[in-house]
Amino acid sequence: MVKFDTKRVIIAGGGTGGHLFPAMAIGETLEKDGMQVKYIGSKNGIEAKGNYIEKNKIELLDLYGISRSFSLSSFMKNILLLIKVIKSYIKVKNTIDSFKPDLVIGTGGYSCAIPLYLAQKKNIHTAIQEQNVLPGLTTKKFSRKSSIVFTAFDESQKYLNNCNLFLSGNPIRKKIKEKNYIEAKKAYNLNPDKFTILIIGGSQGARSINKHFKKNITKYIEKGIQIIWQTGNNSLDIISDINNDNILIYDFIDDIENAYAASDLVVSRAGATAISEILFLKKPSILIPYPYASDNHQEINAKVLEDRGAAVMIKENEFNSSLLEKKIFELFESKESMNKISSNASKLSSPNASDVIKDKIKEIISC
């Protein structure tokens, strides 16, 4: 039931964790401040597959990306998508009319374009939260008419003109917080005195990274290194025969906050959410950007960290087992290098991003 004596905000975005988790972080902070929050996501996104958001707080749209291949099946798929867009338009219009938001904020993904479009058409305040250095398509399309665009990196300014930019950093979910290093290792039954690597290739894993560790796992074991390893669903076949108490393997890590806490070094793709969490927790990291990310945005993200000494980057086209092994062992053997990266990561972190965004939203809807 909508309470009209409180401020109301619709948060639209999802599809991947990179768009959903910032939406959740913002929503958690707004609700804590007494606002009513409604989410709009996609039936085909991560938000529909887990218990991330209470069912009565989210509307799911049946949307997916446009197929760009030239075939009859792609043509028919796009015709079906057009029908789904029309149905989603009506669904969002009804949601806006009944919920009567004071502001609609988009965090990216297929599900945020229609809510932003309708809100701007109805002269409702809109905001955008851009997680990456390089703005996504939705940000480019709706930024000029938005009341404010929250960015995570200074470098985004050169891509966005004639709009109201505000450097907020990326909001972090409340479950991602600094936990005790020793206790986290004990929770995983790991030796608190041993160097531990966390491998995360996004929710889908990273096949090239997985192949490296599969091939070279003995070298790490011989060095006394422990590994917490998120393989993703698509690479379990690669590592199915690994059996060692120092190597913990998961297709997906639900308690990622504990995995971060237990780790000394993170090897990861360079999605905005992973980067933001790594910076927030001041973790030394080796970033291997996903080469097929739209507009190569992961490499652009990682380059910012590398340039500021806050991470080590290895491009996919330069990636080989010997190079990754070399970088890992260099950090393993140099506490000074690890501490320096951690210190620089701390300087790029935005631990209060959610509160900063909340305060700016309150300013806008109070006008």
Short mmCIF file of C-alpha atoms in Angstrom, two decimals:
data_model
loop_
_atom_site.label_atom_id
_atom_site.label_comp_id
_atom_site.label_asym_id
_atom_site.label_seq_id
_atom_site.Cartn_x
_atom_site.Cartn_y
_atom_site.Cartn_z
CA MET A 1 0.00 0.00 0.00
CA VAL A 2 1.37 3.40 -1.02
CA LYS A 3 1.62 6.01 1.74
CA PHE A 4 1.25 9.43 0.15
CA ASP A 5 2.53 11.36 3.17
CA THR A 6 6.06 10.06 2.54
CA LYS A 7 8.45 10.67 -0.34
CA ARG A 8 8.38 7.96 -2.98
CA VAL A 9 11.13 6.87 -5.34
CA ILE A 10 11.15 4.34 -8.17
CA ILE A 11 14.52 2.70 -8.80
CA ALA A 12 14.75 1.12 -12.25
CA GLY A 13 17.62 -1.09 -13.31
CA GLY A 14 19.02 -4.58 -13.29
CA GLY A 15 19.76 -7.45 -15.59
CA THR A 16 23.21 -7.95 -14.10
CA GLY A 17 24.62 -7.48 -10.63
CA GLY A 18 26.44 -4.41 -11.92
CA HIS A 19 23.10 -2.62 -12.33
CA LEU A 20 21.08 -4.35 -9.60
CA PHE A 21 23.41 -4.06 -6.61
CA PRO A 22 23.80 -0.26 -6.82
CA ALA A 23 19.99 -0.03 -7.11
CA MET A 24 19.65 -2.12 -3.95
CA ALA A 25 22.26 -0.04 -2.11
CA ILE A 26 20.44 3.18 -2.96
CA GLY A 27 17.07 1.66 -2.06
CA GLU A 28 18.30 0.39 1.31
CA THR A 29 19.53 3.88 2.22
CA LEU A 30 16.36 5.66 1.04
CA GLU A 31 14.13 3.25 2.98
CA LYS A 32 16.24 3.69 6.10
CA ASP A 33 15.57 7.43 5.77
CA GLY A 34 11.81 6.81 5.69
CA MET A 35 11.11 6.94 1.96
CA GLN A 36 9.00 4.44 0.05
CA VAL A 37 10.84 2.61 -2.69
CA LYS A 38 9.54 0.66 -5.68
CA TYR A 39 11.90 -1.27 -7.96
CA ILE A 40 11.48 -1.98 -11.66
CA GLY A 41 13.61 -4.76 -13.15
CA SER A 42 13.63 -7.46 -15.81
CA LYS A 43 12.13 -10.95 -15.77
CA ASN A 44 15.28 -12.07 -17.57
CA GLY A 45 17.70 -10.46 -15.12
CA ILE A 46 19.47 -11.53 -11.96
CA GLU A 47 16.80 -9.71 -9.92
CA ALA A 48 14.22 -12.32 -10.99
CA LYS A 49 16.38 -15.32 -10.08
CA GLY A 50 17.25 -14.70 -6.45
CA ASN A 51 15.74 -13.33 -3.27
CA TYR A 52 17.40 -9.97 -3.69
CA ILE A 53 14.27 -7.81 -3.41
CA GLU A 54 10.92 -8.55 -1.75
CA LYS A 55 8.42 -9.60 -4.42
CA ASN A 56 5.87 -6.94 -3.46
CA LYS A 57 8.46 -4.19 -3.95
CA ILE A 58 9.47 -4.95 -7.53
CA GLU A 59 7.79 -4.92 -10.95
CA LEU A 60 9.46 -7.20 -13.49
CA LEU A 61 9.33 -6.35 -17.18
CA ASP A 62 9.59 -9.03 -19.87
CA LEU A 63 12.44 -7.40 -21.81
CA TYR A 64 15.73 -8.45 -23.38
CA GLY A 65 18.33 -6.97 -25.70
CA ILE A 66 17.89 -6.38 -29.42
CA SER A 67 19.29 -9.16 -31.61
CA ARG A 68 21.77 -7.67 -34.08
CA SER A 69 22.40 -10.74 -36.25
CA PHE A 70 20.89 -10.97 -39.74
CA SER A 71 18.62 -14.01 -39.72
CA LEU A 72 14.93 -14.87 -39.77
CA SER A 73 15.02 -16.00 -36.14
CA SER A 74 16.60 -12.69 -35.09
CA PHE A 75 14.00 -10.76 -37.06
CA MET A 76 11.16 -12.68 -35.37
CA LYS A 77 12.81 -12.23 -31.98
CA ASN A 78 12.93 -8.47 -32.50
CA ILE A 79 9.28 -8.37 -33.60
CA LEU A 80 8.38 -10.19 -30.39
CA LEU A 81 10.52 -7.72 -28.44
CA LEU A 82 8.53 -4.82 -29.90
CA ILE A 83 5.33 -6.38 -28.54
CA LYS A 84 6.99 -6.86 -25.15
CA VAL A 85 8.14 -3.23 -25.13
CA ILE A 86 4.56 -2.06 -25.69
CA LYS A 87 3.30 -4.29 -22.86
CA SER A 88 6.11 -3.08 -20.60
CA TYR A 89 5.30 0.54 -21.46
CA ILE A 90 1.71 0.05 -20.29
CA LYS A 91 2.85 -1.78 -17.15
CA VAL A 92 5.32 0.97 -16.20
CA LYS A 93 2.75 3.69 -16.93
CA ASN A 94 0.28 1.99 -14.58
CA THR A 95 2.98 1.63 -11.91
CA ILE A 96 3.93 5.31 -12.13
CA ASP A 97 0.28 6.40 -12.09
CA SER A 98 -0.50 4.32 -8.98
CA PHE A 99 2.75 4.76 -7.04
CA LYS A 100 3.08 8.48 -7.90
CA PRO A 101 6.85 8.76 -7.44
CA ASP A 102 8.56 12.02 -6.56
CA LEU A 103 11.61 10.82 -8.47
CA VAL A 104 12.67 7.97 -10.75
CA ILE A 105 16.31 6.91 -10.74
CA GLY A 106 17.85 4.60 -13.33
CA THR A 107 20.88 2.42 -12.64
CA GLY A 108 21.22 0.88 -16.10
CA GLY A 109 20.03 -2.19 -17.95
CA TYR A 110 17.07 -2.87 -20.27
CA SER A 111 14.51 -2.17 -17.57
CA CYS A 112 15.34 1.46 -16.82
CA ALA A 113 14.77 3.13 -20.21
CA ILE A 114 10.95 3.04 -20.20
CA PRO A 115 10.60 4.31 -16.58
CA LEU A 116 13.01 7.19 -17.27
CA TYR A 117 11.25 8.05 -20.54
CA LEU A 118 7.78 8.09 -18.96
CA ALA A 119 8.94 10.02 -15.89
CA GLN A 120 10.55 12.71 -18.04
CA LYS A 121 7.44 12.83 -20.22
CA LYS A 122 5.32 13.40 -17.09
CA ASN A 123 7.79 16.02 -15.72
CA ILE A 124 8.71 13.82 -12.77
CA HIS A 125 12.23 14.32 -11.42
CA THR A 126 14.69 11.78 -12.81
CA ALA A 127 18.21 10.81 -11.83
CA ILE A 128 20.79 8.41 -13.25
CA GLN A 129 23.50 6.50 -11.43
CA GLU A 130 26.32 5.59 -13.82
CA GLN A 131 28.67 2.91 -12.48
CA ASN A 132 31.29 2.85 -15.23
CA VAL A 133 33.81 5.39 -16.49
CA LEU A 134 32.25 5.17 -19.96
CA PRO A 135 28.53 6.00 -19.76
CA GLY A 136 26.08 3.40 -20.98
CA LEU A 137 23.42 3.89 -23.65
CA THR A 138 20.68 4.75 -21.14
CA THR A 139 22.82 7.40 -19.48
CA LYS A 140 23.67 8.98 -22.82
CA LYS A 141 20.02 8.98 -23.88
CA PHE A 142 18.42 10.41 -20.73
CA SER A 143 21.17 12.38 -18.99
CA ARG A 144 20.43 15.82 -20.45
CA LYS A 145 16.85 15.87 -19.18
CA SER A 146 17.70 14.32 -15.81
CA SER A 147 17.79 16.41 -12.66
CA ILE A 148 21.15 14.88 -11.80
CA VAL A 149 23.59 12.24 -13.04
CA PHE A 150 25.61 10.50 -10.33
CA THR A 151 29.02 9.31 -11.55
CA ALA A 152 31.56 6.98 -9.99
CA PHE A 153 34.66 8.38 -11.68
CA ASP A 154 35.95 11.87 -12.50
CA GLU A 155 36.87 10.57 -15.94
CA SER A 156 33.18 10.26 -16.91
CA GLN A 157 32.93 14.04 -17.27
CA LYS A 158 34.53 14.07 -20.72
CA TYR A 159 31.82 11.74 -22.05
CA LEU A 160 28.83 13.68 -20.68
CA ASN A 161 28.14 17.26 -21.72
CA ASN A 162 25.30 19.65 -20.95
CA CYS A 163 24.00 17.74 -17.95
CA ASN A 164 24.13 18.10 -14.17
CA LEU A 165 26.92 15.75 -13.07
CA PHE A 166 27.70 14.89 -9.47
CA LEU A 167 30.64 12.70 -8.44
CA SER A 168 29.19 10.35 -5.82
CA GLY A 169 31.10 7.12 -6.29
CA ASN A 170 29.34 3.78 -6.60
CA PRO A 171 26.95 2.81 -3.78
CA ILE A 172 27.80 -0.41 -1.96
CA ARG A 173 25.27 -2.87 -0.52
CA LYS A 174 25.15 -2.89 3.27
CA LYS A 175 26.15 -6.58 3.33
CA ILE A 176 29.53 -5.62 1.84
CA LYS A 177 31.38 -4.31 4.83
CA GLU A 178 34.74 -4.83 6.44
CA LYS A 179 34.73 -8.08 8.39
CA ASN A 180 37.36 -9.64 10.59
CA TYR A 181 40.12 -11.20 8.48
CA ILE A 182 40.94 -14.03 10.89
CA GLU A 183 37.32 -14.93 11.60
CA ALA A 184 36.48 -14.97 7.88
CA LYS A 185 39.33 -17.39 7.16
CA LYS A 186 38.24 -19.63 10.02
CA ALA A 187 34.67 -19.61 8.66
CA TYR A 188 36.08 -21.12 5.46
CA ASN A 189 38.25 -23.56 7.47
CA LEU A 190 41.35 -21.88 6.04
CA ASN A 191 44.65 -21.27 7.78
CA PRO A 192 44.64 -17.65 9.08
CA ASP A 193 48.41 -17.43 8.55
CA LYS A 194 48.41 -18.41 4.87
CA PHE A 195 48.16 -16.06 1.87
CA THR A 196 44.72 -16.38 0.26
CA ILE A 197 43.60 -15.47 -3.26
CA LEU A 198 39.96 -14.79 -4.16
CA ILE A 199 39.14 -15.46 -7.82
CA ILE A 200 35.93 -13.88 -9.11
CA GLY A 201 35.13 -13.63 -12.80
CA GLY A 202 31.67 -12.15 -12.36
CA SER A 203 28.57 -14.28 -11.83
CA GLN A 204 29.38 -16.19 -15.04
CA GLY A 205 33.03 -16.77 -14.16
CA ALA A 206 35.93 -16.25 -16.57
CA ARG A 207 37.07 -19.24 -18.58
CA SER A 208 40.59 -17.99 -19.36
CA ILE A 209 41.27 -17.24 -15.68
CA ASN A 210 39.84 -20.60 -14.65
CA LYS A 211 42.04 -22.43 -17.17
CA HIS A 212 45.13 -20.70 -15.80
CA PHE A 213 44.49 -21.76 -12.21
CA LYS A 214 43.52 -25.29 -13.29
CA LYS A 215 46.80 -25.63 -15.20
CA ASN A 216 49.02 -24.09 -12.51
CA ILE A 217 47.22 -25.05 -9.32
CA THR A 218 50.14 -27.18 -8.06
CA LYS A 219 52.48 -24.16 -8.12
CA TYR A 220 50.15 -22.23 -5.84
CA ILE A 221 49.68 -25.17 -3.48
CA GLU A 222 53.47 -25.63 -3.25
CA LYS A 223 53.80 -21.95 -2.27
CA GLY A 224 51.33 -22.52 0.55
CA ILE A 225 48.71 -20.30 -1.10
CA GLN A 226 45.02 -20.86 -0.38
CA ILE A 227 42.36 -20.11 -3.00
CA ILE A 228 38.66 -19.22 -2.80
CA TRP A 229 37.49 -19.72 -6.37
CA GLN A 230 34.24 -18.66 -8.04
CA THR A 231 34.23 -20.53 -11.33
CA GLY A 232 30.83 -19.58 -12.71
CA ASN A 233 28.40 -22.15 -14.09
CA ASN A 234 30.19 -22.49 -17.41
CA SER A 235 33.56 -23.70 -16.14
CA LEU A 236 32.79 -26.35 -13.55
CA ASP A 237 33.89 -28.98 -16.08
CA ILE A 238 37.38 -27.48 -16.14
CA ILE A 239 38.05 -27.90 -12.44
CA SER A 240 35.85 -30.87 -11.49
CA ASP A 241 38.85 -33.07 -10.62
CA ILE A 242 40.58 -30.62 -8.25
CA ASN A 243 40.49 -31.88 -4.67
CA ASN A 244 42.56 -30.03 -2.09
CA ASP A 245 41.67 -28.60 1.32
CA ASN A 246 43.41 -25.32 0.44
CA ILE A 247 41.33 -24.84 -2.73
CA LEU A 248 37.67 -23.94 -2.18
CA ILE A 249 35.59 -24.05 -5.37
CA TYR A 250 32.11 -22.57 -5.92
CA ASP A 251 30.06 -21.92 -9.03
CA PHE A 252 28.76 -18.79 -7.27
CA ILE A 253 29.71 -17.31 -3.89
CA ASP A 254 26.62 -16.14 -2.00
CA ASP A 255 28.51 -14.79 0.99
CA ILE A 256 30.91 -12.72 -1.09
CA GLU A 257 31.48 -10.37 1.85
CA ASN A 258 33.17 -13.19 3.80
CA ALA A 259 35.19 -14.26 0.77
CA TYR A 260 36.51 -10.72 0.38
CA ALA A 261 37.35 -10.55 4.08
CA ALA A 262 39.28 -13.84 3.97
CA SER A 263 41.37 -12.83 0.95
CA ASP A 264 44.72 -11.09 0.69
CA LEU A 265 44.57 -10.65 -3.10
CA VAL A 266 41.63 -10.55 -5.52
CA VAL A 267 41.87 -11.70 -9.15
CA SER A 268 38.80 -10.42 -10.96
CA ARG A 269 37.16 -9.11 -14.08
CA ALA A 270 36.72 -5.32 -14.06
CA GLY A 271 32.98 -4.83 -13.76
CA ALA A 272 31.94 -1.70 -11.89
CA THR A 273 30.45 -3.54 -8.91
CA ALA A 274 33.51 -5.74 -8.36
CA ILE A 275 35.81 -2.73 -8.66
CA SER A 276 33.73 -0.66 -6.23
CA GLU A 277 33.69 -3.45 -3.65
CA ILE A 278 37.43 -4.06 -4.04
CA LEU A 279 38.14 -0.35 -3.56
CA PHE A 280 35.76 -0.09 -0.60
CA LEU A 281 37.50 -2.99 1.13
CA LYS A 282 40.97 -1.71 0.13
CA LYS A 283 41.89 -5.06 -1.40
CA PRO A 284 44.96 -5.40 -3.66
CA SER A 285 43.75 -6.76 -6.98
CA ILE A 286 44.74 -8.01 -10.40
CA LEU A 287 42.06 -7.01 -12.91
CA ILE A 288 41.58 -8.85 -16.21
CA PRO A 289 38.87 -6.91 -18.12
CA TYR A 290 36.26 -8.90 -20.03
CA PRO A 291 37.15 -8.12 -23.66
CA TYR A 292 33.60 -8.34 -25.02
CA ALA A 293 32.00 -5.88 -22.59
CA SER A 294 30.08 -3.16 -24.42
CA ASP A 295 32.37 -0.38 -25.68
CA ASN A 296 35.23 -2.13 -23.87
CA HIS A 297 34.07 -0.40 -20.68
CA GLN A 298 35.76 -2.90 -18.34
CA GLU A 299 39.21 -2.09 -19.71
CA ILE A 300 38.47 1.63 -19.35
CA ASN A 301 37.44 1.03 -15.71
CA ALA A 302 40.57 -0.99 -14.97
CA LYS A 303 42.85 1.54 -16.67
CA VAL A 304 41.72 4.25 -14.24
CA LEU A 305 42.73 2.07 -11.29
CA GLU A 306 46.00 1.03 -12.89
CA ASP A 307 46.94 4.64 -13.66
CA ARG A 308 46.41 5.54 -10.01
CA GLY A 309 48.30 2.57 -8.64
CA ALA A 310 45.14 1.05 -7.16
CA ALA A 311 45.26 -2.24 -9.10
CA VAL A 312 47.31 -4.29 -11.54
CA MET A 313 45.70 -4.74 -14.97
CA ILE A 314 46.29 -7.51 -17.51
CA LYS A 315 44.45 -7.08 -20.82
CA GLU A 316 42.85 -10.21 -22.22
CA ASN A 317 44.87 -9.95 -25.45
CA GLU A 318 48.07 -9.84 -23.36
CA PHE A 319 46.90 -12.54 -20.98
CA ASN A 320 48.91 -15.71 -20.61
CA SER A 321 49.56 -18.05 -17.71
CA SER A 322 53.16 -16.99 -17.19
CA LEU A 323 52.25 -13.29 -16.98
CA LEU A 324 49.44 -13.79 -14.45
CA GLU A 325 51.61 -16.15 -12.42
CA LYS A 326 54.44 -13.57 -12.46
CA LYS A 327 52.16 -10.76 -11.27
CA ILE A 328 50.64 -12.89 -8.51
CA PHE A 329 53.99 -14.07 -7.16
CA GLU A 330 55.42 -10.52 -7.31
CA LEU A 331 52.65 -9.37 -4.98
CA PHE A 332 52.82 -12.53 -2.87
CA GLU A 333 56.49 -11.83 -2.20
CA SER A 334 56.19 -8.06 -1.63
CA LYS A 335 54.14 -6.86 1.31
CA GLU A 336 55.23 -3.32 0.44
CA SER A 337 53.63 -3.54 -3.02
CA MET A 338 50.45 -4.99 -1.54
CA ASN A 339 50.24 -2.20 1.04
CA LYS A 340 50.82 0.46 -1.61
CA ILE A 341 48.00 -0.84 -3.82
CA SER A 342 45.72 -1.08 -0.78
CA SER A 343 46.50 2.52 0.19
CA ASN A 344 45.82 3.80 -3.33
CA ALA A 345 42.59 1.79 -3.51
CA SER A 346 41.44 3.46 -0.31
CA LYS A 347 41.95 6.89 -1.90
CA LEU A 348 39.60 5.97 -4.77
CA SER A 349 36.92 4.46 -2.53
CA SER A 350 33.59 6.19 -1.91
CA PRO A 351 32.34 4.54 1.31
CA ASN A 352 29.51 7.05 1.77
CA ALA A 353 28.20 7.01 -1.81
CA SER A 354 24.70 5.79 -0.86
CA ASP A 355 24.26 8.54 1.74
CA VAL A 356 25.58 11.17 -0.66
CA ILE A 357 23.07 10.06 -3.31
CA LYS A 358 20.27 9.98 -0.74
CA ASP A 359 21.02 13.53 0.40
CA LYS A 360 21.04 14.87 -3.18
CA ILE A 361 17.76 13.10 -3.94
CA LYS A 362 16.19 14.70 -0.86
CA GLU A 363 17.37 18.11 -2.06
CA ILE A 364 15.84 17.56 -5.50
CA ILE A 365 12.42 16.30 -4.39
CA SER A 366 12.14 18.96 -1.68
CA CYS A 367 12.35 21.78 -4.23
#
